[in-house]
mmCIF file with all atom_site columns, C-alpha atoms in Angstrom:
data_model
loop_
_atom_site.group_PDB
_atom_site.id
_atom_site.type_symbol
_atom_site.label_atom_id
_atom_site.label_alt_id
_atom_site.label_comp_id
_atom_site.label_asym_id
_atom_site.label_entity_id
_atom_site.label_seq_id
_atom_site.pdbx_PDB_ins_code
_atom_site.Cartn_x
_atom_site.Cartn_y
_atom_site.Cartn_z
_atom_site.occupancy
_atom_site.B_iso_or_equiv
_atom_site.pdbx_formal_charge
_atom_site.auth_seq_id
_atom_site.auth_comp_id
_atom_site.auth_asym_id
_atom_site.auth_atom_id
_atom_site.pdbx_PDB_model_num
ATOM 1   C CA . UNK V 1 1   ? 0.000   0.000   0.000  1.00 95.00 ? 25  UNK V CA 1
ATOM 2   C CA . UNK V 1 2   ? 1.345   3.388   -0.983 1.00 97.00 ? 26  UNK V CA 1
ATOM 3   C CA . UNK V 1 3   ? -1.213  5.790   0.509  1.00 98.00 ? 27  UNK V CA 1
ATOM 4   C CA . UNK V 1 4   ? -3.833  6.235   3.182  1.00 98.00 ? 28  UNK V CA 1
ATOM 5   C CA . UNK V 1 5   ? -6.731  8.673   2.968  1.00 98.00 ? 29  UNK V CA 1
ATOM 6   C CA . UNK V 1 6   ? -8.688  9.896   5.976  1.00 98.00 ? 30  UNK V CA 1
ATOM 7   C CA . UNK V 1 7   ? -12.186 11.266  6.195  1.00 98.00 ? 31  UNK V CA 1
ATOM 8   C CA . UNK V 1 8   ? -12.454 14.237  8.571  1.00 97.00 ? 32  UNK V CA 1
ATOM 9   C CA . UNK V 1 9   ? -15.741 14.722  10.445 1.00 95.00 ? 33  UNK V CA 1
ATOM 10  C CA . UNK V 1 10  ? -16.387 11.788  12.745 1.00 94.00 ? 34  UNK V CA 1
ATOM 11  C CA . UNK V 1 11  ? -13.200 9.970   11.745 1.00 97.00 ? 35  UNK V CA 1
ATOM 12  C CA . UNK V 1 12  ? -10.274 12.274  12.468 1.00 97.00 ? 36  UNK V CA 1
ATOM 13  C CA . UNK V 1 13  ? -12.219 14.252  15.076 1.00 95.00 ? 37  UNK V CA 1
ATOM 14  C CA . UNK V 1 14  ? -15.585 13.164  16.439 1.00 90.00 ? 38  UNK V CA 1
ATOM 15  C CA . UNK V 1 15  ? -17.404 16.325  15.422 1.00 93.00 ? 39  UNK V CA 1
ATOM 16  C CA . UNK V 1 16  ? -20.491 14.191  14.767 1.00 92.00 ? 40  UNK V CA 1
ATOM 17  C CA . UNK V 1 17  ? -21.630 13.605  18.345 1.00 92.00 ? 41  UNK V CA 1
ATOM 18  C CA . UNK V 1 18  ? -21.091 17.272  19.208 1.00 94.00 ? 42  UNK V CA 1
ATOM 19  C CA . UNK V 1 19  ? -23.330 18.201  16.270 1.00 94.00 ? 43  UNK V CA 1
ATOM 20  C CA . UNK V 1 20  ? -25.954 15.687  17.355 1.00 95.00 ? 44  UNK V CA 1
ATOM 21  C CA . UNK V 1 21  ? -25.926 17.184  20.859 1.00 96.00 ? 45  UNK V CA 1
ATOM 22  C CA . UNK V 1 22  ? -26.281 20.658  19.352 1.00 96.00 ? 46  UNK V CA 1
ATOM 23  C CA . UNK V 1 23  ? -29.405 19.627  17.483 1.00 96.00 ? 47  UNK V CA 1
ATOM 24  C CA . UNK V 1 24  ? -30.792 18.008  20.627 1.00 96.00 ? 48  UNK V CA 1
ATOM 25  C CA . UNK V 1 25  ? -30.238 21.306  22.459 1.00 96.00 ? 49  UNK V CA 1
ATOM 26  C CA . UNK V 1 26  ? -32.126 23.421  19.928 1.00 95.00 ? 50  UNK V CA 1
ATOM 27  C CA . UNK V 1 27  ? -34.920 20.837  19.790 1.00 95.00 ? 51  UNK V CA 1
ATOM 28  C CA . UNK V 1 28  ? -34.975 20.808  23.607 1.00 94.00 ? 52  UNK V CA 1
ATOM 29  C CA . UNK V 1 29  ? -34.548 17.050  23.653 1.00 94.00 ? 53  UNK V CA 1
ATOM 30  C CA . UNK V 1 30  ? -32.367 14.842  25.809 1.00 93.00 ? 54  UNK V CA 1
ATOM 31  C CA . UNK V 1 31  ? -29.701 12.963  23.774 1.00 90.00 ? 55  UNK V CA 1
ATOM 32  C CA . UNK V 1 32  ? -31.275 9.691   22.746 1.00 88.00 ? 56  UNK V CA 1
ATOM 33  C CA . UNK V 1 33  ? -34.734 11.177  22.281 1.00 92.00 ? 57  UNK V CA 1
ATOM 34  C CA . UNK V 1 34  ? -33.681 12.323  18.819 1.00 93.00 ? 58  UNK V CA 1
ATOM 35  C CA . UNK V 1 35  ? -33.527 8.895   17.118 1.00 92.00 ? 59  UNK V CA 1
ATOM 36  C CA . UNK V 1 36  ? -29.869 8.261   16.285 1.00 91.00 ? 60  UNK V CA 1
ATOM 37  C CA . UNK V 1 37  ? -30.629 5.450   13.823 1.00 88.00 ? 61  UNK V CA 1
ATOM 38  C CA . UNK V 1 38  ? -32.689 7.873   11.703 1.00 90.00 ? 62  UNK V CA 1
ATOM 39  C CA . UNK V 1 39  ? -30.319 10.792  12.261 1.00 92.00 ? 63  UNK V CA 1
ATOM 40  C CA . UNK V 1 40  ? -27.196 8.849   11.243 1.00 90.00 ? 64  UNK V CA 1
ATOM 41  C CA . UNK V 1 41  ? -28.510 8.174   7.727  1.00 88.00 ? 65  UNK V CA 1
ATOM 42  C CA . UNK V 1 42  ? -27.892 11.853  6.911  1.00 88.00 ? 66  UNK V CA 1
ATOM 43  C CA . UNK V 1 43  ? -24.233 11.822  8.024  1.00 85.00 ? 67  UNK V CA 1
ATOM 44  C CA . UNK V 1 44  ? -21.219 11.922  5.699  1.00 78.00 ? 68  UNK V CA 1
ATOM 45  C CA . UNK V 1 45  ? -22.741 13.851  2.810  1.00 79.00 ? 69  UNK V CA 1
ATOM 46  C CA . UNK V 1 46  ? -24.264 17.241  1.973  1.00 78.00 ? 70  UNK V CA 1
ATOM 47  C CA . UNK V 1 47  ? -25.970 18.856  4.988  1.00 84.00 ? 71  UNK V CA 1
ATOM 48  C CA . UNK V 1 48  ? -29.260 19.605  3.219  1.00 88.00 ? 72  UNK V CA 1
ATOM 49  C CA . UNK V 1 49  ? -30.985 16.355  4.103  1.00 87.00 ? 73  UNK V CA 1
ATOM 50  C CA . UNK V 1 50  ? -29.762 16.628  7.703  1.00 92.00 ? 74  UNK V CA 1
ATOM 51  C CA . UNK V 1 51  ? -31.257 20.108  8.140  1.00 93.00 ? 75  UNK V CA 1
ATOM 52  C CA . UNK V 1 52  ? -34.501 18.905  6.565  1.00 92.00 ? 76  UNK V CA 1
ATOM 53  C CA . UNK V 1 53  ? -34.603 16.022  9.040  1.00 93.00 ? 77  UNK V CA 1
ATOM 54  C CA . UNK V 1 54  ? -34.029 18.322  12.030 1.00 95.00 ? 78  UNK V CA 1
ATOM 55  C CA . UNK V 1 55  ? -36.719 20.677  10.779 1.00 94.00 ? 79  UNK V CA 1
ATOM 56  C CA . UNK V 1 56  ? -39.158 17.767  10.574 1.00 93.00 ? 80  UNK V CA 1
ATOM 57  C CA . UNK V 1 57  ? -38.294 16.852  14.164 1.00 94.00 ? 81  UNK V CA 1
ATOM 58  C CA . UNK V 1 58  ? -39.135 20.404  15.279 1.00 93.00 ? 82  UNK V CA 1
ATOM 59  C CA . UNK V 1 59  ? -42.657 20.000  13.907 1.00 90.00 ? 83  UNK V CA 1
ATOM 60  C CA . UNK V 1 60  ? -42.148 23.110  11.814 1.00 85.00 ? 84  UNK V CA 1
ATOM 61  C CA . UNK V 1 61  ? -41.368 25.333  14.811 1.00 89.00 ? 85  UNK V CA 1
ATOM 62  C CA . UNK V 1 62  ? -37.845 26.062  13.540 1.00 93.00 ? 86  UNK V CA 1
ATOM 63  C CA . UNK V 1 63  ? -36.943 27.422  10.127 1.00 94.00 ? 87  UNK V CA 1
ATOM 64  C CA . UNK V 1 64  ? -33.997 26.026  8.206  1.00 92.00 ? 88  UNK V CA 1
ATOM 65  C CA . UNK V 1 65  ? -32.064 29.273  8.747  1.00 94.00 ? 89  UNK V CA 1
ATOM 66  C CA . UNK V 1 66  ? -32.699 29.128  12.500 1.00 95.00 ? 90  UNK V CA 1
ATOM 67  C CA . UNK V 1 67  ? -31.474 25.545  12.618 1.00 95.00 ? 91  UNK V CA 1
ATOM 68  C CA . UNK V 1 68  ? -28.293 26.377  10.701 1.00 93.00 ? 92  UNK V CA 1
ATOM 69  C CA . UNK V 1 69  ? -27.536 29.475  12.751 1.00 95.00 ? 93  UNK V CA 1
ATOM 70  C CA . UNK V 1 70  ? -28.292 28.075  16.220 1.00 96.00 ? 94  UNK V CA 1
ATOM 71  C CA . UNK V 1 71  ? -26.630 24.696  15.660 1.00 95.00 ? 95  UNK V CA 1
ATOM 72  C CA . UNK V 1 72  ? -23.482 26.340  14.256 1.00 93.00 ? 96  UNK V CA 1
ATOM 73  C CA . UNK V 1 73  ? -23.022 28.447  17.411 1.00 96.00 ? 97  UNK V CA 1
ATOM 74  C CA . UNK V 1 74  ? -23.592 25.487  19.734 1.00 96.00 ? 98  UNK V CA 1
ATOM 75  C CA . UNK V 1 75  ? -21.447 23.120  17.669 1.00 95.00 ? 99  UNK V CA 1
ATOM 76  C CA . UNK V 1 76  ? -18.514 25.533  17.660 1.00 93.00 ? 100 UNK V CA 1
ATOM 77  C CA . UNK V 1 77  ? -18.782 25.968  21.435 1.00 95.00 ? 101 UNK V CA 1
ATOM 78  C CA . UNK V 1 78  ? -18.813 22.205  22.027 1.00 95.00 ? 102 UNK V CA 1
ATOM 79  C CA . UNK V 1 79  ? -15.658 21.854  19.915 1.00 95.00 ? 103 UNK V CA 1
ATOM 80  C CA . UNK V 1 80  ? -13.731 24.686  21.566 1.00 94.00 ? 104 UNK V CA 1
ATOM 81  C CA . UNK V 1 81  ? -11.224 22.147  22.886 1.00 92.00 ? 105 UNK V CA 1
ATOM 82  C CA . UNK V 1 82  ? -10.997 19.548  20.090 1.00 93.00 ? 106 UNK V CA 1
ATOM 83  C CA . UNK V 1 83  ? -9.172  16.246  20.356 1.00 93.00 ? 107 UNK V CA 1
ATOM 84  C CA . UNK V 1 84  ? -8.359  13.644  17.731 1.00 96.00 ? 108 UNK V CA 1
ATOM 85  C CA . UNK V 1 85  ? -9.927  10.203  17.876 1.00 96.00 ? 109 UNK V CA 1
ATOM 86  C CA . UNK V 1 86  ? -7.822  7.432   19.400 1.00 97.00 ? 110 UNK V CA 1
ATOM 87  C CA . UNK V 1 87  ? -5.054  6.191   17.145 1.00 97.00 ? 111 UNK V CA 1
ATOM 88  C CA . UNK V 1 88  ? -5.185  8.978   14.553 1.00 97.00 ? 112 UNK V CA 1
ATOM 89  C CA . UNK V 1 89  ? -1.869  10.601  15.388 1.00 97.00 ? 113 UNK V CA 1
ATOM 90  C CA . UNK V 1 90  ? -0.193  7.200   15.770 1.00 98.00 ? 114 UNK V CA 1
ATOM 91  C CA . UNK V 1 91  ? -1.342  6.332   12.240 1.00 98.00 ? 115 UNK V CA 1
ATOM 92  C CA . UNK V 1 92  ? -0.098  9.657   10.855 1.00 98.00 ? 116 UNK V CA 1
ATOM 93  C CA . UNK V 1 93  ? 3.322   9.200   12.455 1.00 98.00 ? 117 UNK V CA 1
ATOM 94  C CA . UNK V 1 94  ? 3.542   5.575   11.316 1.00 98.00 ? 118 UNK V CA 1
ATOM 95  C CA . UNK V 1 95  ? 2.633   6.502   7.739  1.00 98.00 ? 119 UNK V CA 1
ATOM 96  C CA . UNK V 1 96  ? 5.467   9.021   7.610  1.00 98.00 ? 120 UNK V CA 1
ATOM 97  C CA . UNK V 1 97  ? 7.901   6.460   9.007  1.00 98.00 ? 121 UNK V CA 1
ATOM 98  C CA . UNK V 1 98  ? 6.761   3.882   6.440  1.00 97.00 ? 122 UNK V CA 1
ATOM 99  C CA . UNK V 1 99  ? 6.955   6.323   3.531  1.00 98.00 ? 123 UNK V CA 1
ATOM 100 C CA . UNK V 1 100 ? 3.208   6.047   2.937  1.00 98.00 ? 124 UNK V CA 1
ATOM 101 C CA . UNK V 1 101 ? 1.523   9.138   1.447  1.00 98.00 ? 125 UNK V CA 1
ATOM 102 C CA . UNK V 1 102 ? -1.305  10.740  3.413  1.00 98.00 ? 126 UNK V CA 1
ATOM 103 C CA . UNK V 1 103 ? -4.463  12.325  2.037  1.00 98.00 ? 127 UNK V CA 1
ATOM 104 C CA . UNK V 1 104 ? -7.699  13.678  3.437  1.00 98.00 ? 128 UNK V CA 1
ATOM 105 C CA . UNK V 1 105 ? -11.063 13.692  1.642  1.00 98.00 ? 129 UNK V CA 1
ATOM 106 C CA . UNK V 1 106 ? -13.900 15.579  3.321  1.00 97.00 ? 130 UNK V CA 1
ATOM 107 C CA . UNK V 1 107 ? -17.396 16.701  2.359  1.00 95.00 ? 131 UNK V CA 1
ATOM 108 C CA . UNK V 1 108 ? -16.932 19.710  4.672  1.00 94.00 ? 132 UNK V CA 1
ATOM 109 C CA . UNK V 1 109 ? -15.480 23.084  3.722  1.00 95.00 ? 133 UNK V CA 1
ATOM 110 C CA . UNK V 1 110 ? -11.703 23.565  3.705  1.00 97.00 ? 134 UNK V CA 1
ATOM 111 C CA . UNK V 1 111 ? -11.749 26.337  6.321  1.00 97.00 ? 135 UNK V CA 1
ATOM 112 C CA . UNK V 1 112 ? -13.563 24.030  8.769  1.00 95.00 ? 136 UNK V CA 1
ATOM 113 C CA . UNK V 1 113 ? -11.198 21.118  8.173  1.00 97.00 ? 137 UNK V CA 1
ATOM 114 C CA . UNK V 1 114 ? -7.952  23.074  8.278  1.00 97.00 ? 138 UNK V CA 1
ATOM 115 C CA . UNK V 1 115 ? -8.980  25.021  11.392 1.00 96.00 ? 139 UNK V CA 1
ATOM 116 C CA . UNK V 1 116 ? -9.162  21.832  13.447 1.00 96.00 ? 140 UNK V CA 1
ATOM 117 C CA . UNK V 1 117 ? -6.104  20.230  11.859 1.00 98.00 ? 141 UNK V CA 1
ATOM 118 C CA . UNK V 1 118 ? -4.136  23.344  12.879 1.00 97.00 ? 142 UNK V CA 1
ATOM 119 C CA . UNK V 1 119 ? -5.663  23.279  16.384 1.00 96.00 ? 143 UNK V CA 1
ATOM 120 C CA . UNK V 1 120 ? -4.501  19.687  16.775 1.00 96.00 ? 144 UNK V CA 1
ATOM 121 C CA . UNK V 1 121 ? -1.127  20.450  15.157 1.00 97.00 ? 145 UNK V CA 1
ATOM 122 C CA . UNK V 1 122 ? -1.512  17.651  12.598 1.00 98.00 ? 146 UNK V CA 1
ATOM 123 C CA . UNK V 1 123 ? -2.039  19.656  9.401  1.00 98.00 ? 147 UNK V CA 1
ATOM 124 C CA . UNK V 1 124 ? 1.598   19.155  8.397  1.00 98.00 ? 148 UNK V CA 1
ATOM 125 C CA . UNK V 1 125 ? 1.148   15.403  8.078  1.00 98.00 ? 149 UNK V CA 1
ATOM 126 C CA . UNK V 1 126 ? -1.156  15.635  5.054  1.00 98.00 ? 150 UNK V CA 1
ATOM 127 C CA . UNK V 1 127 ? 0.267   15.594  1.539  1.00 98.00 ? 151 UNK V CA 1
ATOM 128 C CA . UNK V 1 128 ? -3.107  16.266  -0.101 1.00 98.00 ? 152 UNK V CA 1
ATOM 129 C CA . UNK V 1 129 ? -6.383  17.677  1.236  1.00 98.00 ? 153 UNK V CA 1
ATOM 130 C CA . UNK V 1 130 ? -9.584  17.696  -0.822 1.00 98.00 ? 154 UNK V CA 1
ATOM 131 C CA . UNK V 1 131 ? -12.820 19.229  0.461  1.00 98.00 ? 155 UNK V CA 1
ATOM 132 C CA . UNK V 1 132 ? -16.224 20.241  -0.883 1.00 96.00 ? 156 UNK V CA 1
ATOM 133 C CA . UNK V 1 133 ? -14.537 23.422  -2.171 1.00 97.00 ? 157 UNK V CA 1
ATOM 134 C CA . UNK V 1 134 ? -12.717 21.257  -4.733 1.00 98.00 ? 158 UNK V CA 1
ATOM 135 C CA . UNK V 1 135 ? -15.563 19.187  -6.212 1.00 97.00 ? 159 UNK V CA 1
ATOM 136 C CA . UNK V 1 136 ? -18.994 19.454  -7.783 1.00 96.00 ? 160 UNK V CA 1
ATOM 137 C CA . UNK V 1 137 ? -20.422 16.536  -5.792 1.00 96.00 ? 161 UNK V CA 1
ATOM 138 C CA . UNK V 1 138 ? -19.613 15.364  -2.272 1.00 95.00 ? 162 UNK V CA 1
ATOM 139 C CA . UNK V 1 139 ? -19.864 11.871  -0.821 1.00 96.00 ? 163 UNK V CA 1
ATOM 140 C CA . UNK V 1 140 ? -21.337 9.333   -1.549 1.00 95.00 ? 164 UNK V CA 1
ATOM 141 C CA . UNK V 1 141 ? -20.138 10.504  -4.979 1.00 97.00 ? 165 UNK V CA 1
ATOM 142 C CA . UNK V 1 142 ? -16.535 9.262   -5.472 1.00 98.00 ? 166 UNK V CA 1
ATOM 143 C CA . UNK V 1 143 ? -15.177 12.557  -6.853 1.00 98.00 ? 167 UNK V CA 1
ATOM 144 C CA . UNK V 1 144 ? -13.408 13.569  -3.619 1.00 98.00 ? 168 UNK V CA 1
ATOM 145 C CA . UNK V 1 145 ? -11.543 10.277  -3.483 1.00 98.00 ? 169 UNK V CA 1
ATOM 146 C CA . UNK V 1 146 ? -10.745 10.263  -7.181 1.00 98.00 ? 170 UNK V CA 1
ATOM 147 C CA . UNK V 1 147 ? -9.236  13.752  -6.869 1.00 98.00 ? 171 UNK V CA 1
ATOM 148 C CA . UNK V 1 148 ? -7.229  12.824  -3.784 1.00 98.00 ? 172 UNK V CA 1
ATOM 149 C CA . UNK V 1 149 ? -5.800  9.672   -5.342 1.00 98.00 ? 173 UNK V CA 1
ATOM 150 C CA . UNK V 1 150 ? -4.877  11.487  -8.550 1.00 98.00 ? 174 UNK V CA 1
ATOM 151 C CA . UNK V 1 151 ? -3.069  14.223  -6.629 1.00 98.00 ? 175 UNK V CA 1
ATOM 152 C CA . UNK V 1 152 ? -1.273  11.661  -4.457 1.00 98.00 ? 176 UNK V CA 1
ATOM 153 C CA . UNK V 1 153 ? -0.064  9.974   -7.626 1.00 98.00 ? 177 UNK V CA 1
ATOM 154 C CA . UNK V 1 154 ? -1.073  6.426   -6.716 1.00 98.00 ? 178 UNK V CA 1
ATOM 155 C CA . UNK V 1 155 ? -3.520  3.869   -8.067 1.00 97.00 ? 179 UNK V CA 1
ATOM 156 C CA . UNK V 1 156 ? -6.773  3.430   -6.096 1.00 97.00 ? 180 UNK V CA 1
ATOM 157 C CA . UNK V 1 157 ? -5.978  -0.207  -5.261 1.00 96.00 ? 181 UNK V CA 1
ATOM 158 C CA . UNK V 1 158 ? -2.721  0.985   -3.667 1.00 96.00 ? 182 UNK V CA 1
ATOM 159 C CA . UNK V 1 159 ? -4.585  3.150   -1.155 1.00 98.00 ? 183 UNK V CA 1
ATOM 160 C CA . UNK V 1 160 ? -6.617  2.599   2.010  1.00 98.00 ? 184 UNK V CA 1
ATOM 161 C CA . UNK V 1 161 ? -9.497  4.890   2.922  1.00 98.00 ? 185 UNK V CA 1
ATOM 162 C CA . UNK V 1 162 ? -10.532 5.278   6.561  1.00 98.00 ? 186 UNK V CA 1
ATOM 163 C CA . UNK V 1 163 ? -14.194 6.173   6.965  1.00 97.00 ? 187 UNK V CA 1
ATOM 164 C CA . UNK V 1 164 ? -16.743 6.455   9.760  1.00 95.00 ? 188 UNK V CA 1
ATOM 165 C CA . UNK V 1 165 ? -19.942 6.771   7.691  1.00 92.00 ? 189 UNK V CA 1
ATOM 166 C CA . UNK V 1 166 ? -21.819 4.626   5.191  1.00 92.00 ? 190 UNK V CA 1
ATOM 167 C CA . UNK V 1 167 ? -21.881 7.484   2.661  1.00 92.00 ? 191 UNK V CA 1
ATOM 168 C CA . UNK V 1 168 ? -18.128 7.895   3.010  1.00 95.00 ? 192 UNK V CA 1
ATOM 169 C CA . UNK V 1 169 ? -17.385 4.198   2.595  1.00 96.00 ? 193 UNK V CA 1
ATOM 170 C CA . UNK V 1 170 ? -19.594 4.093   -0.508 1.00 96.00 ? 194 UNK V CA 1
ATOM 171 C CA . UNK V 1 171 ? -17.576 6.959   -1.996 1.00 97.00 ? 195 UNK V CA 1
ATOM 172 C CA . UNK V 1 172 ? -14.233 5.296   -1.238 1.00 98.00 ? 196 UNK V CA 1
ATOM 173 C CA . UNK V 1 173 ? -15.307 1.935   -2.641 1.00 97.00 ? 197 UNK V CA 1
ATOM 174 C CA . UNK V 1 174 ? -16.788 3.548   -5.754 1.00 98.00 ? 198 UNK V CA 1
ATOM 175 C CA . UNK V 1 175 ? -13.427 5.226   -6.357 1.00 98.00 ? 199 UNK V CA 1
ATOM 176 C CA . UNK V 1 176 ? -11.698 1.844   -6.140 1.00 97.00 ? 200 UNK V CA 1
ATOM 177 C CA . UNK V 1 177 ? -9.945  2.233   -2.790 1.00 97.00 ? 201 UNK V CA 1
ATOM 178 C CA . UNK V 1 178 ? -9.661  -0.376  -0.074 1.00 97.00 ? 202 UNK V CA 1
ATOM 179 C CA . UNK V 1 179 ? -11.869 0.742   2.810  1.00 97.00 ? 203 UNK V CA 1
ATOM 180 C CA . UNK V 1 180 ? -11.517 0.459   6.575  1.00 97.00 ? 204 UNK V CA 1
ATOM 181 C CA . UNK V 1 181 ? -14.573 1.604   8.519  1.00 97.00 ? 205 UNK V CA 1
ATOM 182 C CA . UNK V 1 182 ? -14.147 3.034   12.007 1.00 97.00 ? 206 UNK V CA 1
ATOM 183 C CA . UNK V 1 183 ? -17.636 4.045   13.198 1.00 96.00 ? 207 UNK V CA 1
ATOM 184 C CA . UNK V 1 184 ? -18.255 6.569   15.964 1.00 94.00 ? 208 UNK V CA 1
ATOM 185 C CA . UNK V 1 185 ? -21.065 6.860   18.542 1.00 91.00 ? 209 UNK V CA 1
ATOM 186 C CA . UNK V 1 186 ? -23.437 8.115   15.847 1.00 91.00 ? 210 UNK V CA 1
ATOM 187 C CA . UNK V 1 187 ? -22.501 6.017   12.816 1.00 92.00 ? 211 UNK V CA 1
ATOM 188 C CA . UNK V 1 188 ? -22.147 2.716   14.673 1.00 91.00 ? 212 UNK V CA 1
ATOM 189 C CA . UNK V 1 189 ? -25.918 2.446   14.160 1.00 81.00 ? 213 UNK V CA 1
ATOM 190 C CA . UNK V 1 190 ? -25.530 2.330   10.359 1.00 86.00 ? 214 UNK V CA 1
ATOM 191 C CA . UNK V 1 191 ? -25.349 -0.766  8.156  1.00 87.00 ? 215 UNK V CA 1
ATOM 192 C CA . UNK V 1 192 ? -21.987 -0.834  6.338  1.00 91.00 ? 216 UNK V CA 1
ATOM 193 C CA . UNK V 1 193 ? -21.550 -2.866  3.158  1.00 91.00 ? 217 UNK V CA 1
ATOM 194 C CA . UNK V 1 194 ? -18.597 -4.247  1.186  1.00 92.00 ? 218 UNK V CA 1
ATOM 195 C CA . UNK V 1 195 ? -15.873 -2.733  3.383  1.00 94.00 ? 219 UNK V CA 1
ATOM 196 C CA . UNK V 1 196 ? -12.551 -4.548  3.698  1.00 93.00 ? 220 UNK V CA 1
ATOM 197 C CA . UNK V 1 197 ? -12.012 -4.155  7.462  1.00 95.00 ? 221 UNK V CA 1
ATOM 198 C CA . UNK V 1 198 ? -13.945 -2.768  10.431 1.00 95.00 ? 222 UNK V CA 1
ATOM 199 C CA . UNK V 1 199 ? -12.363 -1.392  13.610 1.00 96.00 ? 223 UNK V CA 1
ATOM 200 C CA . UNK V 1 200 ? -13.974 -0.085  16.773 1.00 95.00 ? 224 UNK V CA 1
ATOM 201 C CA . UNK V 1 201 ? -10.978 2.217   17.123 1.00 96.00 ? 225 UNK V CA 1
ATOM 202 C CA . UNK V 1 202 ? -7.717  2.818   15.302 1.00 97.00 ? 226 UNK V CA 1
ATOM 203 C CA . UNK V 1 203 ? -6.048  2.157   18.638 1.00 97.00 ? 227 UNK V CA 1
ATOM 204 C CA . UNK V 1 204 ? -7.074  -1.502  18.230 1.00 96.00 ? 228 UNK V CA 1
ATOM 205 C CA . UNK V 1 205 ? -4.547  -2.197  15.457 1.00 97.00 ? 229 UNK V CA 1
ATOM 206 C CA . UNK V 1 206 ? -1.372  -0.512  14.306 1.00 97.00 ? 230 UNK V CA 1
ATOM 207 C CA . UNK V 1 207 ? -1.215  0.954   10.816 1.00 98.00 ? 231 UNK V CA 1
ATOM 208 C CA . UNK V 1 208 ? 1.360   -1.684  9.909  1.00 97.00 ? 232 UNK V CA 1
ATOM 209 C CA . UNK V 1 209 ? -1.076  -4.432  10.918 1.00 97.00 ? 233 UNK V CA 1
ATOM 210 C CA . UNK V 1 210 ? -3.887  -2.851  8.898  1.00 97.00 ? 234 UNK V CA 1
ATOM 211 C CA . UNK V 1 211 ? -1.672  -2.536  5.819  1.00 97.00 ? 235 UNK V CA 1
ATOM 212 C CA . UNK V 1 212 ? -0.506  -6.152  6.125  1.00 95.00 ? 236 UNK V CA 1
ATOM 213 C CA . UNK V 1 213 ? -4.096  -7.344  6.507  1.00 92.00 ? 237 UNK V CA 1
ATOM 214 C CA . UNK V 1 214 ? -5.184  -5.325  3.492  1.00 91.00 ? 238 UNK V CA 1
ATOM 215 C CA . UNK V 1 215 ? -2.316  -6.491  1.295  1.00 90.00 ? 239 UNK V CA 1
ATOM 216 C CA . UNK V 1 216 ? -3.018  -10.106 2.231  1.00 86.00 ? 240 UNK V CA 1
ATOM 217 C CA . UNK V 1 217 ? -6.680  -9.806  1.246  1.00 75.00 ? 241 UNK V CA 1
ATOM 218 C CA . UNK V 1 218 ? -5.764  -8.101  -2.032 1.00 69.00 ? 242 UNK V CA 1
ATOM 219 C CA . UNK V 1 219 ? -3.270  -10.864 -2.857 1.00 64.00 ? 243 UNK V CA 1
ATOM 220 C CA . UNK V 1 220 ? -5.886  -13.514 -2.153 1.00 53.00 ? 244 UNK V CA 1
ATOM 221 C CA . UNK V 1 221 ? -8.331  -11.815 -4.517 1.00 50.00 ? 245 UNK V CA 1
ATOM 222 C CA . UNK V 1 222 ? -5.698  -11.682 -7.272 1.00 54.00 ? 246 UNK V CA 1
ATOM 223 C CA . UNK V 1 223 ? -4.970  -15.429 -7.072 1.00 45.00 ? 247 UNK V CA 1
#
């Protein structure tokens, strides 16, 4: 394997649960009362369907603009002291040591992504970053991954994508990458299909172990 590509929201940093809590706050619901299994379907893609879902849960009492504005303020406050998910920095360091290229493919805006990468002091690890600013369609469309792979200068089958959402894994697989899913507290409720490996946390296996596992499965498929 010559490259790894990370998703951002929910995978690199668990921004997803903070956003869920923000919506619960504006809906005046306790976490859990807003059905996570229904909510999670809207994760990992354009935000339009998510805002529509939240509006439906408000019984029309909140406008779309109110939802966007109020949730953005709350979400930002909840992420004032961000931290990376377990194992992320270990994987970034290991990739550099192994000479493996590192990319990031996110359906969020570049300013959002780079702000947190700078806060965590991990921006310098990434060779290529592609966000919704760079494409016409976001995940589950494969364009973000296709762009990232092209800019990294590797073939899709030589790369591993790390994703937390079903929409993200669909995008990675459609672009021809090997896919490791690492769900979070929100997306663990989703059905994932056709992935190559599933981890509860990146702290469960080293990057070297993941690469060896992936290369073994690829070799078996080629025989």
